[in-house]
Amino acid sequence: MATRERPSNTCLRCAEIKQRCKGGVPCDRCSRLSLPCRPKGYSASLSGEFGLDGGDGISVGQPKAKIRRVQTGCLTCKRRKKKCDERKPSCGDCRRLCLDCSWPTERASRPRLNSWTNESWLSAEQVLDLSSETSPSPNPSPGSVQSNVDLSIADLLCQMSTAVPVDGADVDMTATLPELSWDLTTDPGWLDILPETPPIAEDSPDSLPNTTLTLYTPSLVPDMTSPHDKALLNHYSNIVASVLSRHPNTTSNPYLSYLVPMAVSNQLILHCVLALSATHWQKLQPDMRDRALYHKGQATQSLAGLLPHVDGGSVDVALVSCLLLCMSELFDGTSAGWKLHLQGAKRLLSTVKSQTGGNLTGHFKFFVKLARFLDSAATTSTCKPPLIDDKTVATTPEPTEDASNDDAAVYGIPKELFHMVDRVNNLASKRGTRVDEASEALFREEAERVQGRLDNWAYDYGGLAGAVASLSPTNDDVLHATTAYEWALRLRLHQITEGYSLTEKVFECVQHILDSAQKIRYGSPLESCLLFPLVMAGGACNCLEQRMVVQDRLMIMERTCGFGYVHQSRELVETVWKRRETESMVNWARIRYEEMGGLALY
């Protein structure tokens, strides 16, 4: 008896490999493998129509199944040569067989072509397209300012740790890096940090048809992945370092040449640098306040772990970290944490002196000057003698050119005049000793000695002109800033000895300060030297014209300098003006002490 063949809806391919098929065109299996799904009688129709042998259905021009090889499976399945379903944290096979499921390191996701964080190798055509897409247009849109941070040099140095080959036939082999069509808006100081590029061969590009020119950009901080931190590092290199340096000549900046290499090689100093950069930026970018707190916390925690084990190889790291954290607190204008950092810096300087015998060389001399500068700047807030003196650390004589460059970058004005504020504030700390006529006479005698030193501070230089010429003989801003600071010290000395009443001598000092300040251009490196003179003049001026000059200059400095202590200084001056409407004599120093304890004027 003949058996009747049951109807089947199995497709041709599933029937040939004897797999169960659910039917449908296409069936589930063919759809999953991206194969054309054909009915079971398809081979017979082909043999009848085209005279082909339909006995072997798969041989009739059918494409092979696509086999997707897993590249991201677990290491256990890869070792067993089994297909992994990539389920995490434990794949199906490892869970079923009770095996230890371990995974390889996550690969970075493939970025888009229009980003600077491309894959390791780009063809010459892609590089040219990339440069044309990212080149700035003549009329940039308002929203393009924010995106320029991504094209900064710090973003490139931190992300592009790969090589970019360029076809030698498309690029001039004798061209230098600045002549390429890449718009790297950066400060040339960054190029000094990078290793030297090997010299390019003189051969003609036509004679090297199969040779490619590889441009390698190393990553200075390969562990830095946060876009905020990369922006902060770029902000420090291009903006903050220039604000910190008071040298009229911007070609040599110790805040770049000393601090950036140390930050690149040490994570603790890197946190301190990023915290300082975020402190400068938080006024315009409030989101950076959280980054500043984060990096301060990380730096403080690391420094606390380092201090018990400080030795000759790590004392410089600890000292620089203390100074940078002190600067972050001082420049914020609202925190008094800089007092602890100054005390720590004094102890570290004593350690340096005991280890080196006082013979400091190299970058140690710059950091000693920076520490003494910050200590003297804080005396206007403490009204006490400085913590660091000549007995704490002594330096060996150094070449005049090196000394003048570092002095100009740190002080801006002659340091002999700047450190006169130590004597003035030391005198202020003795005001409480005037209890009778004898103590009053002793106080007046010391005030006269301070006045005599202030009158003759430039004697060793042959006068004011010689002292200014030792820093910058061709820049008049140094002269005007020095004059303004000298008159501010005279005014402060008068207030300490005679009180805060407005007299003719006070008005004379205020007028000299404002005349000198108005001769310094906006945005000058010496502009930050005007903060103490402007506050002294603002606290003593009484006419509207002088107040407008002080207020205008402080508001400009909030933009050019950027740190929060400038804004706090303007708030102090405006508070004095407001109270003078109802009070005959206003003590600006008491207001600063009682209401703005973290503000230091320098």
Coordinates of C-alpha atoms in Angstrom, one line a residue:
M1 CA 0.0 0.0 0.0
A2 CA 1.5 3.3 -1.0
T3 CA 2.1 5.8 1.7
R4 CA 0.8 9.3 1.1
E5 CA 3.5 11.9 1.6
R6 CA 2.5 14.4 4.2
P7 CA 2.5 18.0 3.1
S8 CA 5.4 20.0 4.6
N9 CA 6.0 23.8 4.7
T10 CA 9.7 23.3 5.4
C11 CA 12.0 25.5 3.3
L12 CA 14.7 24.2 1.0
R13 CA 17.7 24.9 3.2
C14 CA 16.2 23.6 6.4
A15 CA 15.2 20.4 4.5
E16 CA 18.7 19.9 3.2
I17 CA 20.4 20.1 6.5
K18 CA 17.5 18.3 8.2
Q19 CA 16.6 21.0 10.6
R20 CA 13.2 21.7 12.0
C21 CA 11.6 24.6 10.2
K22 CA 8.6 26.6 11.4
G23 CA 7.7 27.5 7.8
G24 CA 7.0 30.9 6.4
V25 CA 8.9 32.9 3.9
P26 CA 11.4 33.7 5.2
C27 CA 11.6 31.2 8.0
D28 CA 13.1 32.1 11.4
R29 CA 16.4 30.4 10.8
C30 CA 17.0 32.0 7.4
S31 CA 16.0 35.4 8.7
R32 CA 18.4 35.1 11.6
L33 CA 21.3 34.1 9.3
S34 CA 20.4 36.7 6.7
L35 CA 19.8 34.0 4.0
P36 CA 17.3 33.9 1.2
C37 CA 14.5 31.6 2.1
R38 CA 13.3 29.4 -0.7
P39 CA 10.4 26.9 -0.9
K40 CA 11.2 23.2 -0.8
G41 CA 10.2 22.7 -4.5
Y42 CA 12.5 25.5 -5.6
S43 CA 15.3 23.2 -6.8
A44 CA 13.0 21.1 -8.9
S45 CA 11.7 24.2 -10.7
L46 CA 15.3 25.3 -11.3
S47 CA 16.2 21.9 -12.8
G48 CA 13.1 21.9 -15.0
E49 CA 13.5 25.4 -16.2
F50 CA 17.2 25.8 -16.6
G51 CA 18.3 22.2 -17.0
L52 CA 20.3 22.2 -13.7
D53 CA 20.8 19.2 -11.5
G54 CA 18.5 19.9 -8.6
G55 CA 19.5 16.8 -6.6
D56 CA 21.8 18.8 -4.4
G57 CA 19.8 21.9 -3.5
I58 CA 22.5 23.7 -1.7
S59 CA 24.8 23.5 -4.8
V60 CA 22.4 25.6 -6.9
G61 CA 24.0 29.0 -6.2
Q62 CA 22.8 29.3 -2.6
P63 CA 24.9 31.6 -0.4
K64 CA 26.6 30.2 2.6
A65 CA 25.4 31.0 6.1
K66 CA 27.0 34.0 7.7
I67 CA 28.9 32.9 10.8
R68 CA 29.3 35.7 13.3
R69 CA 32.4 35.1 15.3
V70 CA 32.1 36.5 18.8
Q71 CA 35.0 38.9 19.7
T72 CA 33.7 40.0 23.1
G73 CA 32.9 36.7 24.7
C74 CA 34.2 35.6 28.1
L75 CA 37.7 34.1 28.4
T76 CA 36.4 30.7 29.6
C77 CA 34.3 30.1 26.4
K78 CA 37.2 31.4 24.3
R79 CA 39.6 28.9 25.9
R80 CA 37.0 26.1 25.5
K81 CA 36.4 27.2 21.9
K82 CA 32.7 27.5 22.5
K83 CA 30.2 30.1 21.4
C84 CA 29.5 32.6 24.2
D85 CA 26.1 34.2 24.6
E86 CA 27.9 37.2 26.2
R87 CA 25.5 37.5 29.1
K88 CA 27.0 39.3 32.1
P89 CA 28.2 38.9 34.8
S90 CA 28.1 35.1 34.0
C91 CA 27.3 33.7 30.5
G92 CA 25.0 30.8 30.0
D93 CA 27.6 28.0 29.5
C94 CA 29.6 29.0 32.6
R95 CA 26.5 29.3 34.7
R96 CA 25.2 25.9 33.5
L97 CA 28.6 24.2 34.0
C98 CA 29.4 26.1 37.3
L99 CA 32.6 27.5 35.7
D100 CA 34.4 30.8 36.6
C101 CA 33.3 33.3 34.1
S102 CA 35.9 36.0 33.5
W103 CA 35.8 38.8 30.9
P104 CA 38.5 40.6 29.0
T105 CA 39.2 44.3 29.4
E106 CA 36.5 46.5 27.9
R107 CA 37.4 47.9 24.6
A108 CA 36.8 51.6 23.9
S109 CA 33.7 52.2 21.9
R110 CA 34.3 53.1 18.3
P111 CA 34.0 56.9 18.1
R112 CA 32.5 58.9 15.3
L113 CA 34.6 60.1 12.5
N114 CA 34.0 63.8 13.1
S115 CA 35.5 63.6 16.6
W116 CA 39.2 64.2 17.5
T117 CA 39.2 60.9 19.4
N118 CA 39.4 58.7 16.3
E119 CA 40.6 55.1 16.0
S120 CA 44.3 54.4 16.0
W121 CA 44.9 54.8 12.3
L122 CA 43.1 57.1 9.8
S123 CA 43.7 57.3 6.1
A124 CA 44.9 60.5 4.5
E125 CA 41.5 61.1 3.0
Q126 CA 39.8 60.8 6.4
V127 CA 42.3 63.2 8.0
L128 CA 41.8 65.8 5.3
D129 CA 38.0 65.5 5.6
L130 CA 38.3 65.8 9.4
S131 CA 40.4 68.9 9.2
S132 CA 38.0 70.5 6.8
E133 CA 35.0 69.7 9.0
T134 CA 36.6 71.1 12.2
S135 CA 38.2 74.2 10.8
P136 CA 36.6 77.3 12.2
S137 CA 34.2 79.2 9.9
P138 CA 34.5 83.0 9.3
N139 CA 31.2 83.6 11.2
P140 CA 31.0 81.1 14.1
S141 CA 27.7 80.5 15.8
P142 CA 27.2 81.5 19.4
G143 CA 27.1 77.9 20.4
S144 CA 30.5 77.1 18.9
V145 CA 32.4 78.8 21.8
Q146 CA 31.6 75.9 24.1
S147 CA 32.7 73.3 21.6
N148 CA 36.2 74.8 21.2
V149 CA 37.3 73.2 24.4
D150 CA 37.1 69.8 22.7
L151 CA 39.6 70.9 20.1
S152 CA 42.1 72.2 22.7
I153 CA 45.6 71.0 23.0
A154 CA 45.0 69.3 26.4
D155 CA 42.1 67.3 24.9
L156 CA 44.4 66.2 22.1
L157 CA 47.3 65.3 24.4
C158 CA 45.1 63.3 26.7
Q159 CA 43.0 61.5 24.1
M160 CA 45.0 61.1 21.0
S161 CA 47.6 58.5 22.2
T162 CA 47.5 56.9 18.8
A163 CA 49.4 57.5 15.5
V164 CA 47.9 59.0 12.5
P165 CA 49.4 57.9 9.2
V166 CA 49.2 60.2 6.3
D167 CA 50.0 59.2 2.7
G168 CA 53.3 60.7 1.7
A169 CA 51.9 61.4 -1.8
D170 CA 49.3 63.8 -0.4
V171 CA 51.5 65.7 2.1
D172 CA 54.6 67.6 1.5
M173 CA 57.4 65.6 3.3
T174 CA 59.4 68.8 4.0
A175 CA 56.5 70.6 5.7
T176 CA 56.7 71.2 9.4
L177 CA 54.0 70.5 11.9
P178 CA 52.5 74.0 12.1
E179 CA 52.1 74.0 8.3
L180 CA 49.6 71.1 8.3
S181 CA 45.9 71.7 8.0
W182 CA 45.2 71.0 11.6
D183 CA 43.8 73.9 13.7
L184 CA 45.4 73.2 17.1
T185 CA 44.6 76.3 19.1
T186 CA 47.2 76.0 21.8
D187 CA 50.0 77.8 23.5
P188 CA 53.5 77.1 22.0
G189 CA 54.7 76.2 25.5
W190 CA 53.1 72.8 25.2
L191 CA 55.4 71.9 22.4
D192 CA 58.4 72.3 24.7
I193 CA 57.0 69.4 26.9
L194 CA 56.6 67.0 24.1
P195 CA 59.5 64.8 23.0
E196 CA 61.4 66.0 19.9
T197 CA 60.0 64.9 16.6
P198 CA 62.6 62.8 14.6
P199 CA 63.9 64.7 11.5
I200 CA 62.0 64.1 8.3
A201 CA 63.8 62.6 5.4
E202 CA 64.8 64.8 2.6
D203 CA 63.8 62.3 -0.1
S204 CA 61.2 63.2 -2.6
P205 CA 57.6 61.9 -2.0
D206 CA 57.5 60.6 -5.6
S207 CA 60.4 58.2 -4.8
L208 CA 58.5 56.7 -1.9
P209 CA 55.2 55.5 -3.3
N210 CA 54.6 52.9 -0.6
T211 CA 55.9 54.9 2.4
T212 CA 53.6 56.7 4.9
L213 CA 54.4 59.6 7.1
T214 CA 53.4 58.8 10.7
L215 CA 52.6 61.8 13.0
Y216 CA 52.7 60.5 16.6
T217 CA 51.1 62.6 19.3
P218 CA 51.9 61.1 22.7
S219 CA 49.5 61.3 25.6
L220 CA 50.8 63.2 28.5
V221 CA 48.2 61.9 30.9
P222 CA 46.8 58.7 29.5
D223 CA 44.8 57.9 32.6
M224 CA 42.8 61.1 32.4
T225 CA 39.4 60.3 30.8
S226 CA 37.1 62.9 32.3
P227 CA 36.3 65.7 29.8
H228 CA 36.0 68.1 32.6
D229 CA 39.6 67.3 33.8
K230 CA 41.0 67.6 30.3
A231 CA 39.3 71.0 29.9
L232 CA 40.7 72.1 33.3
L233 CA 44.2 71.0 32.3
N234 CA 43.9 73.0 29.1
H235 CA 42.4 76.0 31.0
Y236 CA 45.4 76.0 33.4
S237 CA 48.0 75.8 30.5
N238 CA 46.4 78.6 28.5
I239 CA 44.7 80.9 31.0
V240 CA 45.5 80.3 34.7
A241 CA 49.3 80.1 34.2
S242 CA 49.3 83.4 32.4
V243 CA 47.2 85.0 35.2
L244 CA 49.6 83.7 37.9
S245 CA 52.7 85.0 36.2
R246 CA 53.3 88.7 36.7
H247 CA 56.2 88.8 34.3
P248 CA 55.6 91.3 31.4
N249 CA 57.5 88.8 29.1
T250 CA 55.2 85.9 28.5
T251 CA 57.8 83.7 26.8
S252 CA 59.2 82.4 30.1
N253 CA 56.5 81.3 32.6
P254 CA 57.7 79.2 35.6
Y255 CA 54.1 78.2 36.4
L256 CA 54.3 76.2 33.1
S257 CA 57.9 75.1 32.9
Y258 CA 58.1 73.9 36.5
L259 CA 54.5 72.8 37.5
V260 CA 53.2 71.1 34.3
P261 CA 56.0 68.5 34.0
M262 CA 55.6 67.7 37.7
A263 CA 51.8 67.4 37.3
V264 CA 52.2 65.1 34.4
S265 CA 54.5 62.8 36.3
N266 CA 52.7 62.9 39.7
Q267 CA 49.0 62.3 40.4
L268 CA 49.0 64.3 43.6
I269 CA 50.3 67.5 42.0
L270 CA 47.9 66.9 39.0
H271 CA 45.0 67.0 41.5
C272 CA 46.3 70.2 42.9
V273 CA 46.8 71.8 39.5
L274 CA 43.3 70.8 38.4
A275 CA 41.8 72.1 41.7
L276 CA 43.5 75.5 41.2
S277 CA 42.2 75.6 37.6
A278 CA 38.7 74.8 38.7
T279 CA 38.9 77.5 41.4
H280 CA 39.7 80.0 38.7
W281 CA 36.9 78.8 36.4
Q282 CA 34.1 78.3 38.9
K283 CA 32.9 81.9 38.7
L284 CA 32.0 81.6 35.1
Q285 CA 31.3 77.8 35.1
P286 CA 29.5 77.0 38.4
D287 CA 29.7 73.2 37.5
M288 CA 33.4 73.5 38.1
R289 CA 32.9 74.1 41.8
D290 CA 32.2 70.4 42.3
R291 CA 35.3 69.5 40.4
A292 CA 37.4 71.9 42.5
L293 CA 36.0 70.3 45.7
Y294 CA 36.7 66.8 44.3
H295 CA 40.3 67.5 43.4
K296 CA 41.0 69.3 46.6
G297 CA 39.7 66.3 48.5
Q298 CA 41.7 63.9 46.5
A299 CA 44.9 66.0 46.9
T300 CA 44.4 66.5 50.6
Q301 CA 43.9 62.8 51.2
S302 CA 47.0 61.9 49.1
L303 CA 49.1 64.6 50.8
A304 CA 48.0 63.3 54.3
G305 CA 49.2 59.9 53.4
L306 CA 52.5 61.2 52.0
L307 CA 53.5 63.5 54.9
P308 CA 54.4 60.8 57.4
H309 CA 56.9 59.3 54.9
V310 CA 58.5 62.4 53.4
D311 CA 62.1 61.9 52.4
G312 CA 64.6 63.5 50.0
G313 CA 62.8 62.2 47.0
S314 CA 59.3 63.3 47.9
V315 CA 59.8 66.5 49.8
D316 CA 59.5 68.6 46.6
V317 CA 56.2 66.9 45.8
A318 CA 54.8 67.6 49.3
L319 CA 56.0 71.2 49.2
V320 CA 54.5 71.9 45.8
S321 CA 51.2 70.3 46.8
C322 CA 51.0 72.5 50.0
L323 CA 51.7 75.6 48.0
L324 CA 49.1 74.8 45.3
L325 CA 46.5 74.0 47.8
C326 CA 47.3 77.2 49.6
M327 CA 46.9 79.2 46.4
S328 CA 43.5 77.5 45.7
E329 CA 42.3 78.6 49.1
L330 CA 43.8 82.1 49.0
F331 CA 42.5 82.8 45.5
D332 CA 39.0 81.6 46.3
G333 CA 38.6 84.5 48.8
T334 CA 36.1 82.8 51.1
S335 CA 38.1 80.0 52.7
A336 CA 40.6 80.3 55.6
G337 CA 42.1 76.9 54.9
W338 CA 45.3 78.5 53.5
K339 CA 46.6 79.0 57.1
L340 CA 47.1 75.3 57.6
H341 CA 48.8 74.9 54.3
L342 CA 51.2 77.8 55.1
Q343 CA 52.1 76.1 58.3
G344 CA 52.8 72.9 56.5
A345 CA 54.9 74.6 53.9
K346 CA 57.0 76.2 56.7
R347 CA 57.7 72.7 58.2
L348 CA 58.5 71.3 54.8
L349 CA 60.9 74.2 54.0
S350 CA 62.7 73.4 57.3
T351 CA 63.0 69.8 56.2
V352 CA 64.4 70.9 52.9
K353 CA 67.0 73.1 54.7
S354 CA 68.1 70.2 56.9
Q355 CA 68.4 67.8 54.0
T356 CA 70.2 70.2 51.6
G357 CA 72.1 72.4 54.0
G358 CA 70.4 75.5 52.5
N359 CA 72.1 74.9 49.1
L360 CA 68.9 74.9 47.0
T361 CA 69.1 74.6 43.3
G362 CA 66.8 74.4 40.3
H363 CA 63.1 74.5 40.9
F364 CA 63.5 74.6 44.7
K365 CA 64.5 78.2 44.5
F366 CA 61.3 79.2 42.7
F367 CA 59.1 77.3 45.2
V368 CA 60.9 79.0 48.1
K369 CA 60.1 82.4 46.5
L370 CA 56.5 81.4 45.9
A371 CA 56.2 80.2 49.5
R372 CA 57.5 83.5 50.9
F373 CA 55.3 85.5 48.5
L374 CA 52.2 83.7 49.7
D375 CA 53.2 84.0 53.3
S376 CA 53.7 87.8 53.0
A377 CA 50.4 88.1 51.1
A378 CA 48.6 86.5 54.0
T379 CA 50.0 89.0 56.6
T380 CA 47.3 91.5 55.5
S381 CA 44.7 89.0 56.7
T382 CA 46.5 87.9 60.0
C383 CA 48.1 91.3 60.9
K384 CA 51.0 89.2 62.2
P385 CA 54.6 88.7 61.2
P386 CA 55.2 86.2 58.4
L387 CA 55.8 82.5 59.3
I388 CA 58.6 82.0 56.9
D389 CA 61.7 84.2 57.3
D390 CA 65.4 84.1 56.4
K391 CA 66.1 81.7 59.2
T392 CA 63.6 79.2 58.0
V393 CA 65.4 78.7 54.7
A394 CA 68.5 80.2 53.1
T395 CA 69.3 80.1 49.4
T396 CA 72.6 80.3 47.6
P397 CA 73.3 83.1 45.3
E398 CA 71.9 82.6 41.8
P399 CA 72.5 84.2 38.4
T400 CA 71.0 87.7 38.1
E401 CA 69.0 86.8 35.0
D402 CA 67.4 83.7 36.5
A403 CA 66.7 85.5 39.7
S404 CA 65.0 88.5 38.0
N405 CA 62.9 86.2 35.8
D406 CA 61.5 84.3 38.7
D407 CA 61.1 87.4 40.8
A408 CA 59.2 89.1 38.1
A409 CA 56.9 86.1 37.6
V410 CA 56.2 85.8 41.4
Y411 CA 56.1 89.4 42.6
G412 CA 55.7 91.6 39.5
I413 CA 57.2 94.5 41.5
P414 CA 60.6 94.6 43.3
K415 CA 60.4 92.0 46.1
E416 CA 62.2 94.4 48.5
L417 CA 59.2 96.7 48.3
F418 CA 56.7 93.8 48.5
H419 CA 58.2 92.4 51.7
M420 CA 57.9 95.8 53.3
V421 CA 54.3 94.7 54.0
D422 CA 55.8 92.2 56.5
R423 CA 57.2 95.1 58.6
V424 CA 54.0 97.1 58.3
N425 CA 51.8 94.3 59.4
N426 CA 54.2 93.3 62.1
L427 CA 53.8 96.8 63.5
A428 CA 50.0 96.4 63.3
S429 CA 50.3 93.3 65.5
K430 CA 51.8 95.6 68.3
R431 CA 49.0 98.1 68.4
G432 CA 47.5 96.4 71.5
T433 CA 50.7 97.1 73.4
R434 CA 50.0 100.8 73.6
V435 CA 48.7 101.0 77.2
D436 CA 50.6 104.0 78.5
E437 CA 52.8 106.9 77.3
A438 CA 56.0 104.8 77.4
S439 CA 54.6 102.0 75.3
E440 CA 53.1 104.6 73.0
A441 CA 56.6 106.2 72.6
L442 CA 58.1 102.8 71.8
F443 CA 55.4 102.1 69.2
R444 CA 56.0 105.5 67.6
E445 CA 59.7 104.8 67.4
E446 CA 59.2 101.5 65.6
A447 CA 56.8 103.2 63.3
E448 CA 59.4 105.7 62.4
R449 CA 61.9 103.0 61.7
V450 CA 59.4 101.3 59.3
Q451 CA 58.8 104.6 57.7
G452 CA 62.6 105.1 57.2
R453 CA 62.9 101.7 55.6
L454 CA 60.0 102.4 53.3
D455 CA 61.6 105.7 52.2
N456 CA 64.9 104.0 51.4
W457 CA 63.9 100.6 50.1
A458 CA 65.4 101.3 46.7
Y459 CA 68.7 102.6 48.0
D460 CA 70.7 99.5 47.0
Y461 CA 69.4 99.9 43.4
G462 CA 70.2 103.6 43.1
G463 CA 66.6 104.7 43.3
L464 CA 63.2 103.7 42.1
A465 CA 64.3 103.7 38.4
G466 CA 67.1 101.2 39.1
A467 CA 64.9 98.9 41.0
V468 CA 62.3 98.8 38.3
A469 CA 64.9 98.3 35.6
S470 CA 66.2 95.2 37.3
L471 CA 62.9 93.5 36.5
S472 CA 61.8 95.0 33.2
P473 CA 63.7 98.1 31.9
T474 CA 61.3 98.6 28.9
N475 CA 57.9 98.1 30.5
D476 CA 56.3 101.2 32.1
D477 CA 53.6 99.1 33.8
V478 CA 56.2 97.8 36.3
L479 CA 57.0 101.4 37.3
H480 CA 53.3 102.4 37.7
A481 CA 52.5 99.2 39.7
T482 CA 55.5 99.8 42.0
T483 CA 54.5 103.4 42.6
A484 CA 50.9 102.4 43.4
Y485 CA 52.1 99.7 45.8
E486 CA 54.5 102.1 47.6
W487 CA 51.8 104.7 48.2
A488 CA 49.4 101.9 49.4
L489 CA 52.0 100.9 52.0
R490 CA 52.4 104.5 53.1
L491 CA 48.6 104.8 53.5
R492 CA 48.4 101.5 55.5
L493 CA 51.3 102.7 57.8
H494 CA 49.5 106.0 58.4
Q495 CA 46.2 104.1 59.3
I496 CA 48.0 101.8 61.7
T497 CA 49.7 104.7 63.6
E498 CA 47.0 107.5 63.3
G499 CA 43.8 105.7 62.7
Y500 CA 41.2 105.6 59.9
S501 CA 40.2 109.3 59.9
L502 CA 40.2 111.0 56.5
T503 CA 43.0 113.6 56.5
E504 CA 44.9 115.5 53.8
K505 CA 47.7 112.9 53.8
V506 CA 45.2 110.2 53.2
F507 CA 43.7 112.0 50.2
E508 CA 47.3 112.5 48.9
C509 CA 48.0 108.8 49.1
V510 CA 44.7 107.9 47.4
Q511 CA 45.3 110.3 44.5
H512 CA 48.8 108.9 43.9
I513 CA 47.5 105.4 43.9
L514 CA 44.7 106.1 41.4
D515 CA 46.9 108.1 39.1
S516 CA 49.4 105.2 38.9
A517 CA 46.6 102.6 38.5
Q518 CA 45.0 104.4 35.6
K519 CA 48.3 104.3 33.7
I520 CA 48.3 100.5 33.6
R521 CA 46.5 99.0 30.7
Y522 CA 43.6 96.6 31.1
G523 CA 44.7 93.0 31.0
S524 CA 48.3 93.8 31.8
P525 CA 50.2 91.0 33.7
L526 CA 50.9 93.7 36.3
E527 CA 47.2 94.3 36.9
S528 CA 47.0 91.8 39.7
C529 CA 49.5 93.8 41.6
L530 CA 46.9 96.6 41.9
L531 CA 44.5 94.7 44.2
F532 CA 46.0 95.8 47.5
P533 CA 46.5 99.5 46.3
L534 CA 42.9 99.7 45.0
V535 CA 41.4 98.3 48.2
M536 CA 43.5 100.8 50.2
A537 CA 42.4 103.6 48.0
G538 CA 38.8 102.5 48.0
G539 CA 38.6 102.2 51.7
A540 CA 39.8 105.8 52.1
C541 CA 38.4 107.7 49.1
N542 CA 35.4 110.0 49.8
C543 CA 34.4 111.4 46.4
L544 CA 32.2 109.8 43.8
E545 CA 34.8 110.2 41.0
Q546 CA 37.5 108.2 42.9
R547 CA 35.0 105.6 43.8
M548 CA 34.0 105.1 40.2
V549 CA 37.6 104.6 39.2
V550 CA 38.2 102.0 41.9
Q551 CA 34.9 100.1 41.2
D552 CA 35.5 100.1 37.4
R553 CA 39.0 98.7 37.7
L554 CA 38.0 96.0 40.2
M555 CA 35.1 94.9 37.9
I556 CA 37.5 94.7 35.0
M557 CA 39.9 92.7 37.1
E558 CA 37.1 90.2 37.9
R559 CA 37.2 89.3 34.2
T560 CA 40.9 89.6 33.5
C561 CA 42.1 87.9 36.7
G562 CA 39.1 85.7 37.3
F563 CA 39.8 84.5 40.8
G564 CA 37.1 84.9 43.5
Y565 CA 39.2 87.0 45.9
V566 CA 38.9 90.0 43.4
H567 CA 35.1 89.9 43.7
Q568 CA 35.4 89.6 47.5
S569 CA 37.7 92.7 47.5
R570 CA 35.1 94.7 45.6
E571 CA 32.4 93.5 48.0
L572 CA 34.6 94.8 50.9
V573 CA 35.1 98.2 49.3
E574 CA 31.4 98.6 48.5
T575 CA 30.5 97.7 52.1
V576 CA 32.9 100.4 53.4
W577 CA 31.2 102.9 51.1
K578 CA 27.7 101.9 52.3
R579 CA 28.6 102.2 56.0
R580 CA 30.3 105.6 55.5
E581 CA 26.9 107.0 54.6
T582 CA 25.9 106.6 58.3
E583 CA 29.3 106.5 60.1
S584 CA 31.9 109.2 60.2
M585 CA 34.9 106.7 60.5
V586 CA 34.8 103.2 59.0
N587 CA 37.6 100.7 59.7
W588 CA 37.8 98.5 56.6
A589 CA 40.3 96.1 58.3
R590 CA 37.7 95.3 61.0
I591 CA 35.1 94.6 58.4
R592 CA 37.5 92.3 56.6
Y593 CA 38.4 90.5 59.9
E594 CA 34.9 90.0 61.2
E595 CA 33.0 89.4 58.0
M596 CA 35.5 88.2 55.4
G597 CA 38.0 86.1 57.4
G598 CA 39.3 84.2 54.3
L599 CA 40.1 87.3 52.3
A600 CA 43.8 88.2 51.9
L601 CA 44.8 91.4 50.1
Y602 CA 48.1 91.5 48.1

